[in-house]
C-alpha positions as semicolon CSV with decimal commas, in nm:
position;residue;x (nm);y (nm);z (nm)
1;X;0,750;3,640;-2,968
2;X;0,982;3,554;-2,670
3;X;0,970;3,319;-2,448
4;X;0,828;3,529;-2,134
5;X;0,527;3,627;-2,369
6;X;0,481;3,264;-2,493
7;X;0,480;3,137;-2,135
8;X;0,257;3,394;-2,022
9;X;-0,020;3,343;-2,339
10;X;-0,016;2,978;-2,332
11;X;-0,015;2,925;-1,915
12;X;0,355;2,763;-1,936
13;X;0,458;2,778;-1,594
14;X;0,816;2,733;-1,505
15;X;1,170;2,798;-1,521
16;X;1,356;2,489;-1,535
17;X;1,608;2,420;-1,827
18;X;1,430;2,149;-1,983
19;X;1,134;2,360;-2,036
20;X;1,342;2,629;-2,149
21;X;1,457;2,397;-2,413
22;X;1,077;2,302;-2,571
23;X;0,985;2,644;-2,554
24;X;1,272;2,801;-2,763
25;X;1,244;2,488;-3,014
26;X;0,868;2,526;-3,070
27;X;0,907;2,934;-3,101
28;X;1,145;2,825;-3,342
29;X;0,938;2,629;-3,573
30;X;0,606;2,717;-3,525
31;X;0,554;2,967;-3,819
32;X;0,665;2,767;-4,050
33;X;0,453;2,406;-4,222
34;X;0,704;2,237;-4,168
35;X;0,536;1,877;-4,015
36;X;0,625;1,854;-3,640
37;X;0,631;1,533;-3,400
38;X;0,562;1,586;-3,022
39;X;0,720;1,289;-2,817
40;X;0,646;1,250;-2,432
41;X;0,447;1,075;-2,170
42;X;0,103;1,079;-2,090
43;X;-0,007;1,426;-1,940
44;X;0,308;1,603;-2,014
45;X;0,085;1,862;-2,234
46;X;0,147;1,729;-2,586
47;X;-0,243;1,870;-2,670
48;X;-0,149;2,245;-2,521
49;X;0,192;2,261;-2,705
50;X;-0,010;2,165;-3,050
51;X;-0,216;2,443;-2,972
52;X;-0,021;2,681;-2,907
53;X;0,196;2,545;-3,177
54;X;-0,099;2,662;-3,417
55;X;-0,208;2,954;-3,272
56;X;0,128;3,097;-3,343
57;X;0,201;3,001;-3,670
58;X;0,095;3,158;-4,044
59;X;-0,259;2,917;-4,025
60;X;-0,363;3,052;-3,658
61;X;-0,683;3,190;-3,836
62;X;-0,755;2,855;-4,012
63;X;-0,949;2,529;-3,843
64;X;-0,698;2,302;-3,558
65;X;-0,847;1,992;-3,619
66;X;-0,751;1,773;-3,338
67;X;-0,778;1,409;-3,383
68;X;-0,708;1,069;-3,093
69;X;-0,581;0,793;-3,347
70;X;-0,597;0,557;-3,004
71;X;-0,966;0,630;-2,930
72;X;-1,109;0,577;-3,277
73;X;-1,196;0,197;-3,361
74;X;-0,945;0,072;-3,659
75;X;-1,270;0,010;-3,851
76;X;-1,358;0,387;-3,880
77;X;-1,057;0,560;-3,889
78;X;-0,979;0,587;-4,251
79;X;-1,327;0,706;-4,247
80;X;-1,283;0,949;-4,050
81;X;-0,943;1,098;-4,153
82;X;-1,070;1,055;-4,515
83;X;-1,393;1,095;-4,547
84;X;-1,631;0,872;-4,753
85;X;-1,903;0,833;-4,991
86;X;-2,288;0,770;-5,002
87;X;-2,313;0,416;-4,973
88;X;-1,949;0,339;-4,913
89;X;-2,022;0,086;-4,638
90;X;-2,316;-0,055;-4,447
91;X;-2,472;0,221;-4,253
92;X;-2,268;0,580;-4,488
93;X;-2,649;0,702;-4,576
94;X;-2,475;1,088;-4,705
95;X;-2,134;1,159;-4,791
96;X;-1,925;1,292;-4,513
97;X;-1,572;1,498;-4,547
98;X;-1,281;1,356;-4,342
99;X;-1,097;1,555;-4,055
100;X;-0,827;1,620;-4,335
101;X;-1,095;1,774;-4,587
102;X;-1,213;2,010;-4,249
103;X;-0,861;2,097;-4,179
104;X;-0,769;2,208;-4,499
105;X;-0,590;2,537;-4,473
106;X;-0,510;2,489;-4,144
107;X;-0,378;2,285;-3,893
108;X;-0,415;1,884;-3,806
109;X;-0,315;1,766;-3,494
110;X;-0,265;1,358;-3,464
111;X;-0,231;1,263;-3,106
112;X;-0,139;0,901;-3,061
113;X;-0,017;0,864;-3,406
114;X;0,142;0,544;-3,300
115;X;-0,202;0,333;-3,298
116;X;-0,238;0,378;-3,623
117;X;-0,348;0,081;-3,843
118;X;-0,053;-0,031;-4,106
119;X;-0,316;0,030;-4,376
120;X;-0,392;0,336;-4,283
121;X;-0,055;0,461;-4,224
122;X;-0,007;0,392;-4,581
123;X;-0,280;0,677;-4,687
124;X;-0,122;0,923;-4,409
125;X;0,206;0,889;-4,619
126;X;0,078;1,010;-4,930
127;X;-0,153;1,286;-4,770
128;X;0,186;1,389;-4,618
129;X;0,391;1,399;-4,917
130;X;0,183;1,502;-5,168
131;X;-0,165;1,607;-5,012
132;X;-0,365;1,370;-5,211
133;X;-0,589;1,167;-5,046
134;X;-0,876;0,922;-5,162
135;X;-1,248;0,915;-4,966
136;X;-1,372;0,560;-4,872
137;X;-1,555;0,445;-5,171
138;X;-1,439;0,716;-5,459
139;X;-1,208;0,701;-5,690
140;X;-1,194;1,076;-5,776
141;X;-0,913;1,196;-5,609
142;X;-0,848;1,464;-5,324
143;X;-0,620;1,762;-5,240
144;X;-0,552;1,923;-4,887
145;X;-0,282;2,176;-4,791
146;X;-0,276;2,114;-4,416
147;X;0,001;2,149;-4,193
148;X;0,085;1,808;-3,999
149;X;0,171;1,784;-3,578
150;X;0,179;1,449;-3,510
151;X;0,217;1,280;-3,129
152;X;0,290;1,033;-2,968
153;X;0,389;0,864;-2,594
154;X;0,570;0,532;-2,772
155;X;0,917;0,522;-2,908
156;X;0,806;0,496;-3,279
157;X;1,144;0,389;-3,387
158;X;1,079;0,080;-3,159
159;X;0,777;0,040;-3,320
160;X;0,982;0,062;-3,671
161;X;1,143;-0,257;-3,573
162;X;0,906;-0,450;-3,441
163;X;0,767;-0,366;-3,760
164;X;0,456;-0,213;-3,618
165;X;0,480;0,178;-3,780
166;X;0,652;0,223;-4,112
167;X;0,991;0,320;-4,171
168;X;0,907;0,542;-4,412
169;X;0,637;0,739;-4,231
170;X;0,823;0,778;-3,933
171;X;1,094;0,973;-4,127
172;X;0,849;1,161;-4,286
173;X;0,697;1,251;-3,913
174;X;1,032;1,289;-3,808
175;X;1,148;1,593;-3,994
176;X;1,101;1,802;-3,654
177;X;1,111;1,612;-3,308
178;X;1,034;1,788;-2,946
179;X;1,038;1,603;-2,686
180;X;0,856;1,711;-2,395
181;X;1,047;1,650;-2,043
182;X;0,852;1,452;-1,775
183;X;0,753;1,643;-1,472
184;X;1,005;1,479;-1,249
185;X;1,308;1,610;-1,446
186;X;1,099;1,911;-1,398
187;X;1,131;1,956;-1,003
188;X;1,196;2,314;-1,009
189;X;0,840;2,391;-1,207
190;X;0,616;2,148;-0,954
191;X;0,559;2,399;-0,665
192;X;0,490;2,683;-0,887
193;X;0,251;2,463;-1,134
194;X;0,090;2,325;-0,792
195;X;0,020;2,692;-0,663
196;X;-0,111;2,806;-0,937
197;X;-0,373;2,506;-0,957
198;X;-0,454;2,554;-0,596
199;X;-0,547;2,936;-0,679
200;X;-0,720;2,807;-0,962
201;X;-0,951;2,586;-0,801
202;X;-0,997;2,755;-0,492
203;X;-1,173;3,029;-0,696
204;X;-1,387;2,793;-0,906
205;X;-1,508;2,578;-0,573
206;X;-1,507;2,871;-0,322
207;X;-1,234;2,722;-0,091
208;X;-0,965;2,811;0,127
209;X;-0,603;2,673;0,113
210;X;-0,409;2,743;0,447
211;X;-0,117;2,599;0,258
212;X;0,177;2,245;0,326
213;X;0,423;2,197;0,522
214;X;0,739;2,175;0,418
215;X;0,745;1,806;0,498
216;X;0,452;1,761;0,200
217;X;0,648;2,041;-0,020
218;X;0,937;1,780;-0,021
219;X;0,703;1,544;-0,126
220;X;0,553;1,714;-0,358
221;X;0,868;1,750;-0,553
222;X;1,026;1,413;-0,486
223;X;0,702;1,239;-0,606
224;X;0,751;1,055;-0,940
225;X;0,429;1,161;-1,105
226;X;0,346;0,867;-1,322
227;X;0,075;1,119;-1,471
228;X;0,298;1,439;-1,533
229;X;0,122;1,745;-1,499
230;X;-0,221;1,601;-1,543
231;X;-0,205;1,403;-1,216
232;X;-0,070;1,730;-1,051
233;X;-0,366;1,893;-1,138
234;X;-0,577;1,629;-1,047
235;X;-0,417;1,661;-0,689
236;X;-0,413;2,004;-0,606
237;X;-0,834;1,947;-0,719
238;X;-0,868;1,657;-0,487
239;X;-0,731;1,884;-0,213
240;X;-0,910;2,189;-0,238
241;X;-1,254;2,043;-0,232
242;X;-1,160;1,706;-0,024
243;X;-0,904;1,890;0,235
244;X;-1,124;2,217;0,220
245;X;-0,981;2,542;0,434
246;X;-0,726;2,238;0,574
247;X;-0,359;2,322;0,657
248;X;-0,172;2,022;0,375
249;X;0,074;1,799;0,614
250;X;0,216;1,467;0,421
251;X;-0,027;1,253;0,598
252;X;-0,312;1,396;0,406
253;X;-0,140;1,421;0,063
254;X;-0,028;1,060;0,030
255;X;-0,421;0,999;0,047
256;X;-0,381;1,162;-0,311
257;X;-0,034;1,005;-0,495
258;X;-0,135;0,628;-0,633
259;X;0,229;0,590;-0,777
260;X;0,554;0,606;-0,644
261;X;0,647;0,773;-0,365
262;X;0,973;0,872;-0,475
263;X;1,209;0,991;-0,778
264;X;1,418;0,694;-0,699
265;X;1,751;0,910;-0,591
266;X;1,890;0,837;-0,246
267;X;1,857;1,218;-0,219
268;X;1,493;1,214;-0,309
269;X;1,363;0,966;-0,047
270;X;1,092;1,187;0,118
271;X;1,192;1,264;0,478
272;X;1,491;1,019;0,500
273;X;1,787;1,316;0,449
274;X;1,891;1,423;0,726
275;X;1,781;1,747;0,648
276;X;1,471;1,669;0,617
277;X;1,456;1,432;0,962
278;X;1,169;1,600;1,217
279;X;1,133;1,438;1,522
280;X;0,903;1,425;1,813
281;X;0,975;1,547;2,160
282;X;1,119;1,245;2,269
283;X;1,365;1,173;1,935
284;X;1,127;0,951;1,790
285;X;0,968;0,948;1,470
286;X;0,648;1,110;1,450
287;X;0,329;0,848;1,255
288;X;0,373;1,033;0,967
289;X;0,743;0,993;0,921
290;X;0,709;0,660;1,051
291;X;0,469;0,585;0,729
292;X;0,711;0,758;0,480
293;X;0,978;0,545;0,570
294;X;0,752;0,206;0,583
295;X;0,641;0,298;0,240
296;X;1,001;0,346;0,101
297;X;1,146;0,025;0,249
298;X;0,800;-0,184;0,083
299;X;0,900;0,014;-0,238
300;X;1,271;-0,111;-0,178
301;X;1,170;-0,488;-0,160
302;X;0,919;-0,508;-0,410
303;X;1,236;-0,369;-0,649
304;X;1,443;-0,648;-0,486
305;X;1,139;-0,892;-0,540
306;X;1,103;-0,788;-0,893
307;X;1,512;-0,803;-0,938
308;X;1,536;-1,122;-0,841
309;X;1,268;-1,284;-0,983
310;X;1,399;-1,118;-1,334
311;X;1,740;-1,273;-1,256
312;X;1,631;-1,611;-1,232
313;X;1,392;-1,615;-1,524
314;X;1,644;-1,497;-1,759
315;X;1,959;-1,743;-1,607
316;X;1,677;-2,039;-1,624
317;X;1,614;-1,906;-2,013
318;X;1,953;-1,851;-2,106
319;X;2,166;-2,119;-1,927
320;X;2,202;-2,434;-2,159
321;X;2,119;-2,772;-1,970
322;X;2,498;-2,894;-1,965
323;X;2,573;-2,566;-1,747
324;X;2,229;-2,610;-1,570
325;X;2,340;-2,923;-1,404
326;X;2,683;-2,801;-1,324
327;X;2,501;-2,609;-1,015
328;X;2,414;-2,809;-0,677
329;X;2,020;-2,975;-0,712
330;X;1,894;-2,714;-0,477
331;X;2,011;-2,436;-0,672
332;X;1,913;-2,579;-1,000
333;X;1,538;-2,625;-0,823
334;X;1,579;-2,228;-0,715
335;X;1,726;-2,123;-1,042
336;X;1,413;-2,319;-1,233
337;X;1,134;-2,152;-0,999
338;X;1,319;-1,759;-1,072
339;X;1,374;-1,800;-0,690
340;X;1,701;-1,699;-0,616
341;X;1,651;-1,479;-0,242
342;X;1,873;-1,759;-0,067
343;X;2,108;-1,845;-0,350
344;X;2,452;-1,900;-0,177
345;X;2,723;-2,033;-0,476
346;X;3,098;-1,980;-0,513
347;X;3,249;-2,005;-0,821
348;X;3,486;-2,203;-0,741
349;X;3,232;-2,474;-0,594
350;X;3,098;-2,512;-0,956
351;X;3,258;-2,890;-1,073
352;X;3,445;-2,990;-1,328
353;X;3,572;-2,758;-1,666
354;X;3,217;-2,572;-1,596
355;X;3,353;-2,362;-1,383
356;X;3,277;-2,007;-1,532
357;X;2,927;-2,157;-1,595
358;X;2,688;-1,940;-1,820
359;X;2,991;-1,706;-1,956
360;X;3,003;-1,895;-2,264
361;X;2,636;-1,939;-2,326
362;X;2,636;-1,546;-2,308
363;X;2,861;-1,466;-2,565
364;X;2,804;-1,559;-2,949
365;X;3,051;-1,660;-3,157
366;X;3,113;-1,251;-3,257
367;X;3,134;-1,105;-2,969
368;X;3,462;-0,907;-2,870
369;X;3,742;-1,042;-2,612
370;X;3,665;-0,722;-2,429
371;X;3,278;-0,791;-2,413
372;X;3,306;-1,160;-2,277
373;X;3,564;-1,024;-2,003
374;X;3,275;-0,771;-1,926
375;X;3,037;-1,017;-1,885
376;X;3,249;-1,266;-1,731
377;X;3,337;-1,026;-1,434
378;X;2,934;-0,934;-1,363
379;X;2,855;-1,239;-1,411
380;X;3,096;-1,378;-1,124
381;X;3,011;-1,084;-0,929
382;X;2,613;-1,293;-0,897
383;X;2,763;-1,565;-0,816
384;X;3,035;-1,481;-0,546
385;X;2,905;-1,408;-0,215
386;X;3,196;-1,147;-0,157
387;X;3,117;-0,883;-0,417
388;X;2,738;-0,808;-0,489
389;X;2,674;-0,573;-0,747
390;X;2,388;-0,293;-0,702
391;X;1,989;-0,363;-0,813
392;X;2,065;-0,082;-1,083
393;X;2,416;-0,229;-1,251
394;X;2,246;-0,614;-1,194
395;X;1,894;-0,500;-1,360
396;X;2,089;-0,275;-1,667
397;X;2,316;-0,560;-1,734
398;X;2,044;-0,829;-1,745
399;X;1,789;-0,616;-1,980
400;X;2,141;-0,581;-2,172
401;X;2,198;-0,923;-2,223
402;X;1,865;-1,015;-2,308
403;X;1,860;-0,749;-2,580
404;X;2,193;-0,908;-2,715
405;X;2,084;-1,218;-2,725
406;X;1,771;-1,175;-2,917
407;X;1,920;-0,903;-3,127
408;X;1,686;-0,583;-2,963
409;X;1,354;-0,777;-3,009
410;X;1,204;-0,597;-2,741
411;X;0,914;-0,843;-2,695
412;X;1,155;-1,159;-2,673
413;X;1,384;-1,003;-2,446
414;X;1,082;-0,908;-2,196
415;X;0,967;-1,260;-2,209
416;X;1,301;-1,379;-2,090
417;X;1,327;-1,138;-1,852
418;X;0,977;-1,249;-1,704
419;X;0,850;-0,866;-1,692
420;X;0,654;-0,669;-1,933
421;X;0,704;-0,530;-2,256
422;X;0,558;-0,218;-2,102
423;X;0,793;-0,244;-1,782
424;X;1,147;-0,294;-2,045
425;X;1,019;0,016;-2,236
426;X;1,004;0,207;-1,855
427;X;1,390;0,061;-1,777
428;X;1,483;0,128;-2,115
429;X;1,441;0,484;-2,050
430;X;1,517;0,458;-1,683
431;X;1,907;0,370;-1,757
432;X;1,913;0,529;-2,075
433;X;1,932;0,216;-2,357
434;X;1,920;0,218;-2,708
């Protein structure tokens, strides 16, 4: 099967490279048994590409068992991936076969294989290598020939070191990866996904849609979508029946986007290109432009906001008390609070041999000459009110730091930082760290 047909079976719309990519890889694999792990975020289409996954391969005629390791209690789900036994446990009146004992022949589809419990990863190991498999409360045991597709929207190799997944299941999951590209590396595929929603919907609900602007087209594309392709489908619904027979300006669809309002690119910012720039008779803007740009600059301060409180809870963690009091009181109060807006210090006001303050208490005893001179030149650069460097080089270089210094323990470094573990996994990703 090419890819055209694939596309056109499955309801794969879009042209963009990226996509390109998954589709050729999946063709690629799918009719063989070989065990296949689907990483991406929530509502990228993990479930569809499982399916379709299936439906192409040698066992399309066989059961696709399809199973949420997040939604079932960790109680139950060896239970329910296993099966169990009369009596087994308060409340198991009749035996019951497992989703692996219903699947067998065919297909098993783990979504979320990352909230799995450790003891129960330990059973998916064996099923995986060997197909043997134990129900709760027999000893007698099991076989299964099921081909595996696992899933998941966590970095399970981060979970391998915080020692939260096991090493050795993850390289048994790991035998295929395909990753599955966010809509908003996806820009090209939005409008034509959107479209054919709208069509979609307009049929089921009896509705008319006159159409956007090209204002909200821009939009459209330079949204983020937090929620991938699921959110875009949950828009176009929202407009059809809410916006019914309604001509779509950007007014009416920000009523609709929750998350950001842009990609994050300078070239992205909805209606501030000049290209993009529509203004009323008189050369002012218009209350809808006037709104885009409000939100962008409140998006732009709450980064600054969240940049600078980050700086000062990881100087405050880092900085030993020695350099601590080689700062002026008030900045020492500032630095303490992770307020550092009005922060105005020279390096060369800092007293005494503590001059290059907090250089040293960066660098470990291993580090390289070349890494401390690194560090020592961003580090000046926060400190010297001629040379600021950019949210983006201050932000990566702090999230670095605070990974070297607690040797990638994700959870410590986020704690220093004063942000989320959630929020370092989004910036690890964001500036592309390791």
């Amino acid at each position: 099967m090419d890819r055209e047909a694939f596309q056109e079976r499955f309801g794969l719309i879009g042209e963009s490279a990226a996509l390109k990519q998954v589709i050729d890889k999946v063709i690629q694999v799918a009719d063989t048994d070989i065990t296949i792990l689907l990483e991406g975020e929530s509502g990228v289409g993990k479930d569809i590409t499982a399916k379709a996954i299936h439906e192409v391969s040698k066992r399309k005629n066989e059961n696709l068992v399809i199973v949420n390791c997040g939604a079932i209690p960790e109680g139950i789900i060896e239970s329910e991936l296993f099966g169990h036994e009369k009596g087994a446990f308060t409340g198991a009146h009749e035996a019951r076969e497992g989703y692996f004992e219903k699947a067998d022949g065919g297909t098993i589809f783990l979504d979320e294989i990352g909230d799995t419990p450790p003891n129960v990863q330990v059973k998916l190991l064996r099923v995986l290598e060997s197909g043997e498999y134990f129900r709760v409360g027999s000893s007698k045991m099991r076989t299964t020939d099921v081909r595996v597709i696992a899933a998941t929207n966590k970095d399970l190799w981060n979970l391998v070191q915080e020692e939260k997944f096991r090493e050795d299941l993850y390289y048994r999951l790991d035998t295929v990866k395909v990753k599955l590209p966010p809509l908003r590396e996806r820009q090209d595929d939005i409008i034509p996904i959107f479209r054919t929603f709208v069509t979609e919907f307009s049929a089921k609900y009896d509705s008319v849609f006159k159409g956007f602007s090209d204002e909200a087209k821009e939009l459209l594309i330079s949204y983020r979508w937090p929620g991938n392709v699921r959110e875009l489908r949950n828009v176009a619904e929202q407009l059809v029946v809410l916006e019914k027979s309604q001509f779509i300006d950007t007014e009416k669809l920000q009523k609709y986007l929750k998350g950001r309002q842009h990609t994050g690119s300078a070239d992205n910012l909805p209606m501030l290109a000049d290209q993009h720039q529509k203004t009323s008779s008189n050369g002012s803007f218009g209350d809808g432009e006037q709104q885009l740009i409000y939100r962008a600059l409140v998006e732009l301060r709450n980064d600054i906001s969240e940049l600078k409180k980050m700086l000062g809870t990881f100087l405050y963690s880092t900085f030993s008390q020695k350099n601590l009091k080689a700062l002026p009181q008030n900045i020492q109060d500032e630095v303490q609070h992770g307020n550092i807006s009005d922060l105005d210090i020279d390096v060369d006001d800092t007293a005494g041999e503590d001059k290059d303050i907090g250089v040293q208490s960066f660098a470990e005893a291993d580090i390289s000459e070349e890494r401390e001179e690194q560090e020592e030149e961003i580090f000046n650069q926060f400190f010297n009110t001629g040379t600021i460097p950019s949210i983006e080089k201050t932000e990566q270089f702090l999230i670095e730091q605070a990974l070297h210094k607690f040797e990638g323990n994700r959870r410590k470094a986020s704690e220093a930082l004063g942000i989320s573990e959630r929020t370092l996994y989004r910036k690890l990703d964001q500036y592309d760290l390791q």
